[in-house]
Amino acid sequence: MEIKACIFDLDGVIVDTAKYHFASWRRMANELGFDFKSKENERLKGVSRMGSLNLILEWAGVEKTEEEKKALAVKKNDWYLEMVENMNSDEALDGVAKLLDTLESKNIKIALGSASRNAELLLKKIGLHSRFEVIIDGNKVTKGKPDPETFQKAADGLGVEAKHCIVFEDATKGIQAAIAAGMYTVGIGNADVLSKANVVIPNFNNISFDEILEIMAATTKS
Ligand code: BG6
Ligand code: MG
């Protein structure tokens, strides 16, 4: 195992925006006379804005025209942007900046691979934009996670082969995408939900990059 690059998802990995996506989608669902809980929300993680809306409409059994869907997606995004408006560098998740420092000190390249079209805005708000050599977001892909395109493009941009990359993800679909790309995976969150990942950690507190690599080496068949 020779790691030359780390590719990070954004929402729920770098910054705790997953809860704001959930809250704004739930508000939209409620307006449509429908509700969903965190179990269903797992299926929205890593999914594009339109993809998420289509799923929610399907669950609600509601049909909308393309025009109406566009308007609903704009409305959800406006609510989401209101929620994240005052985010600042305090809101990067604990341990993330330290991990990025460690990677830089080891000359390991850093990229972002996110489904969000707001990714660059969020990275700027939390002061980490300049730490990412390559940023692949929802504006730059045609096939969303679990398709491997996001992570393949990130690795190509860095000039690193997939077998030398680790992907950090909080979404099942993101872990599937990274596996499909032929990369190592670290799940951030619940081990039951992210069971396909090579390593699962609840967050970046109290664990170093070397410890993550040790666990990965011990649990991953080569
Ligand atoms: C992903 C989130 O990172 O981005 C999803 O996990 C979200 O919940 C998706 O729907 C798209 O985000 P945005 O910011 O383009 O609406
Ligand atoms: Mg995520």
PDB file of C-alpha atoms and ligand atoms in Angstrom:
ATOM      1  CA  MET A   1       0.000   0.000   0.000  1.00  0.00           C
ATOM      2  CA  GLU A   2       1.594   3.228  -1.166  1.00  0.00           C
ATOM      3  CA  ILE A   3      -0.602   6.271  -0.622  1.00  0.00           C
ATOM      4  CA  LYS A   4       0.133   9.323  -2.780  1.00  0.00           C
ATOM      5  CA  ALA A   5      -3.182  11.170  -2.620  1.00  0.00           C
ATOM      6  CA  CYS A   6      -6.220  11.672  -0.414  1.00  0.00           C
ATOM      7  CA  ILE A   7      -9.566  12.680  -1.894  1.00  0.00           C
ATOM      8  CA  PHE A   8     -12.162  14.129   0.457  1.00  0.00           C
ATOM      9  CA  ASP A   9     -15.907  14.366   0.149  1.00  0.00           C
ATOM     10  CA  LEU A  10     -17.128  17.712   1.536  1.00  0.00           C
ATOM     11  CA  ASP A  11     -20.560  17.512   3.186  1.00  0.00           C
ATOM     12  CA  GLY A  12     -20.301  15.463   6.386  1.00  0.00           C
ATOM     13  CA  VAL A  13     -16.546  14.953   6.047  1.00  0.00           C
ATOM     14  CA  ILE A  14     -14.863  18.377   5.932  1.00  0.00           C
ATOM     15  CA  VAL A  15     -17.773  20.363   7.292  1.00  0.00           C
ATOM     16  CA  ASP A  16     -21.004  19.431   9.061  1.00  0.00           C
ATOM     17  CA  THR A  17     -23.335  20.574   6.285  1.00  0.00           C
ATOM     18  CA  ALA A  18     -25.028  17.178   5.933  1.00  0.00           C
ATOM     19  CA  LYS A  19     -27.452  18.254   8.691  1.00  0.00           C
ATOM     20  CA  TYR A  20     -28.392  21.418   6.725  1.00  0.00           C
ATOM     21  CA  HIS A  21     -29.031  19.474   3.514  1.00  0.00           C
ATOM     22  CA  PHE A  22     -31.267  17.141   5.564  1.00  0.00           C
ATOM     23  CA  ALA A  23     -33.100  20.032   7.261  1.00  0.00           C
ATOM     24  CA  SER A  24     -33.762  21.897   4.016  1.00  0.00           C
ATOM     25  CA  TRP A  25     -34.946  18.770   2.159  1.00  0.00           C
ATOM     26  CA  ARG A  26     -37.183  17.885   5.085  1.00  0.00           C
ATOM     27  CA  ARG A  27     -38.693  21.376   5.024  1.00  0.00           C
ATOM     28  CA  MET A  28     -39.408  20.882   1.319  1.00  0.00           C
ATOM     29  CA  ALA A  29     -40.917  17.430   1.908  1.00  0.00           C
ATOM     30  CA  ASN A  30     -43.099  18.843   4.700  1.00  0.00           C
ATOM     31  CA  GLU A  31     -44.384  21.544   2.320  1.00  0.00           C
ATOM     32  CA  LEU A  32     -45.395  18.726  -0.020  1.00  0.00           C
ATOM     33  CA  GLY A  33     -47.286  17.096   2.864  1.00  0.00           C
ATOM     34  CA  PHE A  34     -44.696  14.370   3.367  1.00  0.00           C
ATOM     35  CA  ASP A  35     -41.990  13.629   5.950  1.00  0.00           C
ATOM     36  CA  PHE A  36     -38.899  11.472   6.050  1.00  0.00           C
ATOM     37  CA  LYS A  37     -36.414  10.546   8.770  1.00  0.00           C
ATOM     38  CA  SER A  38     -32.657  10.174   9.060  1.00  0.00           C
ATOM     39  CA  LYS A  39     -32.815   6.535   7.869  1.00  0.00           C
ATOM     40  CA  GLU A  40     -34.208   7.644   4.488  1.00  0.00           C
ATOM     41  CA  ASN A  41     -31.826  10.605   4.506  1.00  0.00           C
ATOM     42  CA  GLU A  42     -28.869   8.199   4.295  1.00  0.00           C
ATOM     43  CA  ARG A  43     -30.067   7.448   0.751  1.00  0.00           C
ATOM     44  CA  LEU A  44     -29.810  11.145  -0.169  1.00  0.00           C
ATOM     45  CA  LYS A  45     -26.219  11.564   1.018  1.00  0.00           C
ATOM     46  CA  GLY A  46     -23.828  12.000  -1.896  1.00  0.00           C
ATOM     47  CA  VAL A  47     -26.734  12.389  -4.340  1.00  0.00           C
ATOM     48  CA  SER A  48     -27.011  15.497  -6.567  1.00  0.00           C
ATOM     49  CA  ARG A  49     -29.585  18.204  -5.884  1.00  0.00           C
ATOM     50  CA  MET A  50     -31.928  17.047  -8.692  1.00  0.00           C
ATOM     51  CA  GLY A  51     -31.324  13.372  -7.900  1.00  0.00           C
ATOM     52  CA  SER A  52     -32.303  14.015  -4.268  1.00  0.00           C
ATOM     53  CA  LEU A  53     -35.427  15.919  -5.285  1.00  0.00           C
ATOM     54  CA  ASN A  54     -36.487  13.095  -7.622  1.00  0.00           C
ATOM     55  CA  LEU A  55     -36.087  10.556  -4.818  1.00  0.00           C
ATOM     56  CA  ILE A  56     -38.101  12.646  -2.361  1.00  0.00           C
ATOM     57  CA  LEU A  57     -40.905  13.172  -4.908  1.00  0.00           C
ATOM     58  CA  GLU A  58     -40.922   9.427  -5.538  1.00  0.00           C
ATOM     59  CA  TRP A  59     -41.169   8.654  -1.801  1.00  0.00           C
ATOM     60  CA  ALA A  60     -43.948  11.242  -1.467  1.00  0.00           C
ATOM     61  CA  GLY A  61     -45.758   9.835  -4.500  1.00  0.00           C
ATOM     62  CA  VAL A  62     -45.897  13.341  -5.978  1.00  0.00           C
ATOM     63  CA  GLU A  63     -45.467  14.181  -9.666  1.00  0.00           C
ATOM     64  CA  LYS A  64     -44.080  17.511 -10.855  1.00  0.00           C
ATOM     65  CA  THR A  65     -43.204  18.947 -14.258  1.00  0.00           C
ATOM     66  CA  GLU A  66     -39.547  19.653 -15.079  1.00  0.00           C
ATOM     67  CA  GLU A  67     -40.227  23.361 -14.615  1.00  0.00           C
ATOM     68  CA  GLU A  68     -41.783  22.823 -11.175  1.00  0.00           C
ATOM     69  CA  LYS A  69     -38.859  20.589 -10.191  1.00  0.00           C
ATOM     70  CA  LYS A  70     -36.368  23.284 -11.143  1.00  0.00           C
ATOM     71  CA  ALA A  71     -38.239  25.794  -8.989  1.00  0.00           C
ATOM     72  CA  LEU A  72     -38.336  23.367  -6.034  1.00  0.00           C
ATOM     73  CA  ALA A  73     -34.580  22.721  -6.334  1.00  0.00           C
ATOM     74  CA  VAL A  74     -33.894  26.476  -6.336  1.00  0.00           C
ATOM     75  CA  LYS A  75     -36.108  26.914  -3.268  1.00  0.00           C
ATOM     76  CA  LYS A  76     -34.326  24.131  -1.373  1.00  0.00           C
ATOM     77  CA  ASN A  77     -30.958  25.584  -2.286  1.00  0.00           C
ATOM     78  CA  ASP A  78     -32.015  29.064  -1.097  1.00  0.00           C
ATOM     79  CA  TRP A  79     -32.982  27.603   2.295  1.00  0.00           C
ATOM     80  CA  TYR A  80     -29.713  25.685   2.432  1.00  0.00           C
ATOM     81  CA  LEU A  81     -27.687  28.809   1.570  1.00  0.00           C
ATOM     82  CA  GLU A  82     -29.490  30.746   4.324  1.00  0.00           C
ATOM     83  CA  MET A  83     -28.470  28.037   6.820  1.00  0.00           C
ATOM     84  CA  VAL A  84     -24.788  28.091   5.834  1.00  0.00           C
ATOM     85  CA  GLU A  85     -24.561  31.834   5.323  1.00  0.00           C
ATOM     86  CA  ASN A  86     -22.663  32.580   8.517  1.00  0.00           C
ATOM     87  CA  MET A  87     -20.334  29.593   8.457  1.00  0.00           C
ATOM     88  CA  ASN A  88     -16.697  30.374   9.141  1.00  0.00           C
ATOM     89  CA  SER A  89     -13.424  28.578   9.804  1.00  0.00           C
ATOM     90  CA  ASP A  90     -14.652  27.397  13.235  1.00  0.00           C
ATOM     91  CA  GLU A  91     -17.033  25.071  11.419  1.00  0.00           C
ATOM     92  CA  ALA A  92     -14.536  22.862   9.658  1.00  0.00           C
ATOM     93  CA  LEU A  93     -14.917  19.520  11.451  1.00  0.00           C
ATOM     94  CA  ASP A  94     -12.467  18.888  14.286  1.00  0.00           C
ATOM     95  CA  GLY A  95      -9.215  17.313  13.182  1.00  0.00           C
ATOM     96  CA  VAL A  96      -9.613  18.133   9.472  1.00  0.00           C
ATOM     97  CA  ALA A  97      -7.110  21.021   9.326  1.00  0.00           C
ATOM     98  CA  LYS A  98      -4.588  18.977  11.326  1.00  0.00           C
ATOM     99  CA  LEU A  99      -5.001  16.013   8.959  1.00  0.00           C
ATOM    100  CA  LEU A 100      -4.447  18.294   5.942  1.00  0.00           C
ATOM    101  CA  ASP A 101      -1.249  19.609   7.629  1.00  0.00           C
ATOM    102  CA  THR A 102      -0.044  16.028   8.144  1.00  0.00           C
ATOM    103  CA  LEU A 103      -0.732  15.123   4.504  1.00  0.00           C
ATOM    104  CA  GLU A 104       1.141  18.193   3.272  1.00  0.00           C
ATOM    105  CA  SER A 105       4.114  17.378   5.493  1.00  0.00           C
ATOM    106  CA  LYS A 106       4.212  13.902   3.936  1.00  0.00           C
ATOM    107  CA  ASN A 107       3.864  15.259   0.360  1.00  0.00           C
ATOM    108  CA  ILE A 108       0.557  13.459  -0.063  1.00  0.00           C
ATOM    109  CA  LYS A 109      -1.646  15.276  -2.567  1.00  0.00           C
ATOM    110  CA  ILE A 110      -5.094  16.544  -1.602  1.00  0.00           C
ATOM    111  CA  ALA A 111      -8.266  16.785  -3.697  1.00  0.00           C
ATOM    112  CA  LEU A 112     -11.979  17.296  -3.150  1.00  0.00           C
ATOM    113  CA  GLY A 113     -14.604  15.003  -4.692  1.00  0.00           C
ATOM    114  CA  SER A 114     -18.085  16.278  -3.860  1.00  0.00           C
ATOM    115  CA  ALA A 115     -21.535  16.095  -5.466  1.00  0.00           C
ATOM    116  CA  SER A 116     -22.300  19.605  -4.245  1.00  0.00           C
ATOM    117  CA  ARG A 117     -22.486  22.555  -6.605  1.00  0.00           C
ATOM    118  CA  ASN A 118     -21.844  24.734  -3.540  1.00  0.00           C
ATOM    119  CA  ALA A 119     -18.527  23.030  -2.701  1.00  0.00           C
ATOM    120  CA  GLU A 120     -16.192  25.895  -3.640  1.00  0.00           C
ATOM    121  CA  LEU A 121     -18.350  28.418  -1.781  1.00  0.00           C
ATOM    122  CA  LEU A 122     -18.297  26.288   1.379  1.00  0.00           C
ATOM    123  CA  LEU A 123     -14.536  25.690   1.199  1.00  0.00           C
ATOM    124  CA  LYS A 124     -14.005  29.451   0.952  1.00  0.00           C
ATOM    125  CA  LYS A 125     -16.302  30.110   3.907  1.00  0.00           C
ATOM    126  CA  ILE A 126     -14.339  27.733   6.142  1.00  0.00           C
ATOM    127  CA  GLY A 127     -10.963  28.976   4.857  1.00  0.00           C
ATOM    128  CA  LEU A 128      -9.766  25.651   3.393  1.00  0.00           C
ATOM    129  CA  HIS A 129     -10.186  26.312  -0.349  1.00  0.00           C
ATOM    130  CA  SER A 130      -6.465  26.825  -0.995  1.00  0.00           C
ATOM    131  CA  ARG A 131      -5.588  23.474   0.611  1.00  0.00           C
ATOM    132  CA  PHE A 132      -7.132  21.491  -2.268  1.00  0.00           C
ATOM    133  CA  GLU A 133      -4.978  21.102  -5.371  1.00  0.00           C
ATOM    134  CA  VAL A 134      -7.903  19.738  -7.380  1.00  0.00           C
ATOM    135  CA  ILE A 135     -11.614  20.313  -6.771  1.00  0.00           C
ATOM    136  CA  ILE A 136     -14.178  18.123  -8.515  1.00  0.00           C
ATOM    137  CA  ASP A 137     -17.699  19.167  -7.599  1.00  0.00           C
ATOM    138  CA  GLY A 138     -21.223  18.685  -8.889  1.00  0.00           C
ATOM    139  CA  ASN A 139     -20.579  21.204 -11.686  1.00  0.00           C
ATOM    140  CA  LYS A 140     -17.803  19.093 -13.159  1.00  0.00           C
ATOM    141  CA  VAL A 141     -19.312  15.629 -13.483  1.00  0.00           C
ATOM    142  CA  THR A 142     -22.025  14.101 -15.616  1.00  0.00           C
ATOM    143  CA  LYS A 143     -22.456  10.928 -13.569  1.00  0.00           C
ATOM    144  CA  GLY A 144     -22.954  11.265  -9.818  1.00  0.00           C
ATOM    145  CA  LYS A 145     -21.910   8.851  -7.052  1.00  0.00           C
ATOM    146  CA  PRO A 146     -22.024   5.785  -6.948  1.00  0.00           C
ATOM    147  CA  ASP A 147     -20.470   6.228 -10.409  1.00  0.00           C
ATOM    148  CA  PRO A 148     -16.680   6.542  -9.995  1.00  0.00           C
ATOM    149  CA  GLU A 149     -16.395   9.634 -12.257  1.00  0.00           C
ATOM    150  CA  THR A 150     -15.978  12.170  -9.410  1.00  0.00           C
ATOM    151  CA  PHE A 151     -13.041  10.351  -7.849  1.00  0.00           C
ATOM    152  CA  GLN A 152     -11.485   9.314 -11.171  1.00  0.00           C
ATOM    153  CA  LYS A 153     -11.462  12.958 -12.293  1.00  0.00           C
ATOM    154  CA  ALA A 154      -9.943  14.032  -8.971  1.00  0.00           C
ATOM    155  CA  ALA A 155      -7.160  11.434  -9.253  1.00  0.00           C
ATOM    156  CA  ASP A 156      -6.547  12.317 -12.919  1.00  0.00           C
ATOM    157  CA  GLY A 157      -6.308  15.993 -11.983  1.00  0.00           C
ATOM    158  CA  LEU A 158      -3.687  15.155  -9.378  1.00  0.00           C
ATOM    159  CA  GLY A 159      -1.880  12.793 -11.754  1.00  0.00           C
ATOM    160  CA  VAL A 160      -2.103   9.904  -9.280  1.00  0.00           C
ATOM    161  CA  GLU A 161      -3.233   6.341 -10.076  1.00  0.00           C
ATOM    162  CA  ALA A 162      -6.363   5.090  -8.317  1.00  0.00           C
ATOM    163  CA  LYS A 163      -4.459   2.363  -6.453  1.00  0.00           C
ATOM    164  CA  HIS A 164      -2.481   5.071  -4.627  1.00  0.00           C
ATOM    165  CA  CYS A 165      -5.568   7.028  -3.474  1.00  0.00           C
ATOM    166  CA  ILE A 166      -7.634   7.035  -0.305  1.00  0.00           C
ATOM    167  CA  VAL A 167     -11.164   8.448  -0.384  1.00  0.00           C
ATOM    168  CA  PHE A 168     -12.766   9.857   2.793  1.00  0.00           C
ATOM    169  CA  GLU A 169     -16.575   9.632   2.618  1.00  0.00           C
ATOM    170  CA  ASP A 170     -19.654   9.771   4.870  1.00  0.00           C
ATOM    171  CA  ALA A 171     -22.107   8.398   2.262  1.00  0.00           C
ATOM    172  CA  THR A 172     -22.712   4.795   1.277  1.00  0.00           C
ATOM    173  CA  LYS A 173     -22.965   5.926  -2.364  1.00  0.00           C
ATOM    174  CA  GLY A 174     -19.620   7.704  -2.006  1.00  0.00           C
ATOM    175  CA  ILE A 175     -17.937   4.575  -0.645  1.00  0.00           C
ATOM    176  CA  GLN A 176     -19.422   2.590  -3.568  1.00  0.00           C
ATOM    177  CA  ALA A 177     -18.069   5.207  -6.011  1.00  0.00           C
ATOM    178  CA  ALA A 178     -14.570   5.039  -4.504  1.00  0.00           C
ATOM    179  CA  ILE A 179     -14.567   1.226  -4.578  1.00  0.00           C
ATOM    180  CA  ALA A 180     -15.719   1.333  -8.217  1.00  0.00           C
ATOM    181  CA  ALA A 181     -12.795   3.689  -8.916  1.00  0.00           C
ATOM    182  CA  GLY A 182     -10.393   1.138  -7.379  1.00  0.00           C
ATOM    183  CA  MET A 183      -9.414   3.308  -4.395  1.00  0.00           C
ATOM    184  CA  TYR A 184      -8.975   2.692  -0.672  1.00  0.00           C
ATOM    185  CA  THR A 185     -11.837   3.972   1.472  1.00  0.00           C
ATOM    186  CA  VAL A 186     -12.238   5.552   4.887  1.00  0.00           C
ATOM    187  CA  GLY A 187     -15.843   5.897   6.048  1.00  0.00           C
ATOM    188  CA  ILE A 188     -16.623   8.795   8.375  1.00  0.00           C
ATOM    189  CA  GLY A 189     -19.604   7.961  10.571  1.00  0.00           C
ATOM    190  CA  ASN A 190     -21.523   4.842  11.449  1.00  0.00           C
ATOM    191  CA  ALA A 191     -19.765   1.499  10.825  1.00  0.00           C
ATOM    192  CA  ASP A 192     -23.060  -0.307  10.156  1.00  0.00           C
ATOM    193  CA  VAL A 193     -23.992   2.140   7.405  1.00  0.00           C
ATOM    194  CA  LEU A 194     -20.480   2.301   5.900  1.00  0.00           C
ATOM    195  CA  SER A 195     -19.648  -1.389   6.238  1.00  0.00           C
ATOM    196  CA  LYS A 196     -18.070  -1.624   2.750  1.00  0.00           C
ATOM    197  CA  ALA A 197     -15.276   0.843   3.623  1.00  0.00           C
ATOM    198  CA  ASN A 198     -11.771  -0.440   4.412  1.00  0.00           C
ATOM    199  CA  VAL A 199     -11.751   1.564   7.642  1.00  0.00           C
ATOM    200  CA  VAL A 200     -14.569   3.377   9.455  1.00  0.00           C
ATOM    201  CA  ILE A 201     -13.954   6.097  12.037  1.00  0.00           C
ATOM    202  CA  PRO A 202     -16.638   8.174  13.773  1.00  0.00           C
ATOM    203  CA  ASN A 203     -14.736  11.427  13.085  1.00  0.00           C
ATOM    204  CA  PHE A 204     -11.169  12.748  12.879  1.00  0.00           C
ATOM    205  CA  ASN A 205     -10.778  13.249  16.639  1.00  0.00           C
ATOM    206  CA  ASN A 206      -8.152  11.204  18.446  1.00  0.00           C
ATOM    207  CA  ILE A 207      -6.813   9.406  15.379  1.00  0.00           C
ATOM    208  CA  SER A 208      -3.725  10.200  13.316  1.00  0.00           C
ATOM    209  CA  PHE A 209      -3.174   9.550   9.609  1.00  0.00           C
ATOM    210  CA  ASP A 210      -0.559   6.907  10.470  1.00  0.00           C
ATOM    211  CA  GLU A 211      -3.075   5.127  12.714  1.00  0.00           C
ATOM    212  CA  ILE A 212      -5.635   5.135   9.890  1.00  0.00           C
ATOM    213  CA  LEU A 213      -3.015   3.576   7.586  1.00  0.00           C
ATOM    214  CA  GLU A 214      -2.135   0.953  10.217  1.00  0.00           C
ATOM    215  CA  ILE A 215      -5.774  -0.111  10.579  1.00  0.00           C
ATOM    216  CA  MET A 216      -6.145  -0.152   6.795  1.00  0.00           C
ATOM    217  CA  ALA A 217      -3.045  -2.307   6.321  1.00  0.00           C
ATOM    218  CA  ALA A 218      -4.271  -4.740   8.986  1.00  0.00           C
ATOM    219  CA  THR A 219      -7.813  -5.078   7.631  1.00  0.00           C
ATOM    220  CA  THR A 220      -7.295  -4.848   3.867  1.00  0.00           C
ATOM    221  CA  LYS A 221      -6.391  -7.849   1.783  1.00  0.00           C
ATOM    222  CA  SER A 222      -3.904  -6.925  -0.914  1.00  0.00           C
TER     223      SER A 222
HETATM  224  C1  BG6 B   1     -23.721  16.095  -1.453  1.00  0.00           C
HETATM  225  C2  BG6 B   1     -24.653  15.942  -0.281  1.00  0.00           C
HETATM  226  O1  BG6 B   1     -22.420  16.311  -0.992  1.00  0.00           O
HETATM  227  O2  BG6 B   1     -24.113  17.191  -2.279  1.00  0.00           O
HETATM  228  C3  BG6 B   1     -26.095  15.879  -0.732  1.00  0.00           C
HETATM  229  O3  BG6 B   1     -24.318  14.749   0.423  1.00  0.00           O
HETATM  230  C4  BG6 B   1     -26.422  17.085  -1.615  1.00  0.00           C
HETATM  231  O4  BG6 B   1     -26.927  15.867   0.410  1.00  0.00           O
HETATM  232  C5  BG6 B   1     -25.440  17.108  -2.783  1.00  0.00           C
HETATM  233  O5  BG6 B   1     -27.741  16.997  -2.106  1.00  0.00           O
HETATM  234  C6  BG6 B   1     -25.684  18.291  -3.735  1.00  0.00           C
HETATM  235  O6  BG6 B   1     -25.437  19.482  -3.043  1.00  0.00           O
HETATM  236  P1  BG6 B   1     -25.795  20.929  -3.577  1.00  0.00           P
HETATM  237  O7  BG6 B   1     -25.043  21.836  -2.626  1.00  0.00           O
HETATM  238  O8  BG6 B   1     -25.289  21.029  -4.977  1.00  0.00           O
HETATM  239  O9  BG6 B   1     -27.267  21.081  -3.502  1.00  0.00           O
HETATM  240 MG    MG B   2     -20.947  13.641   2.181  1.00  0.00          MG
END
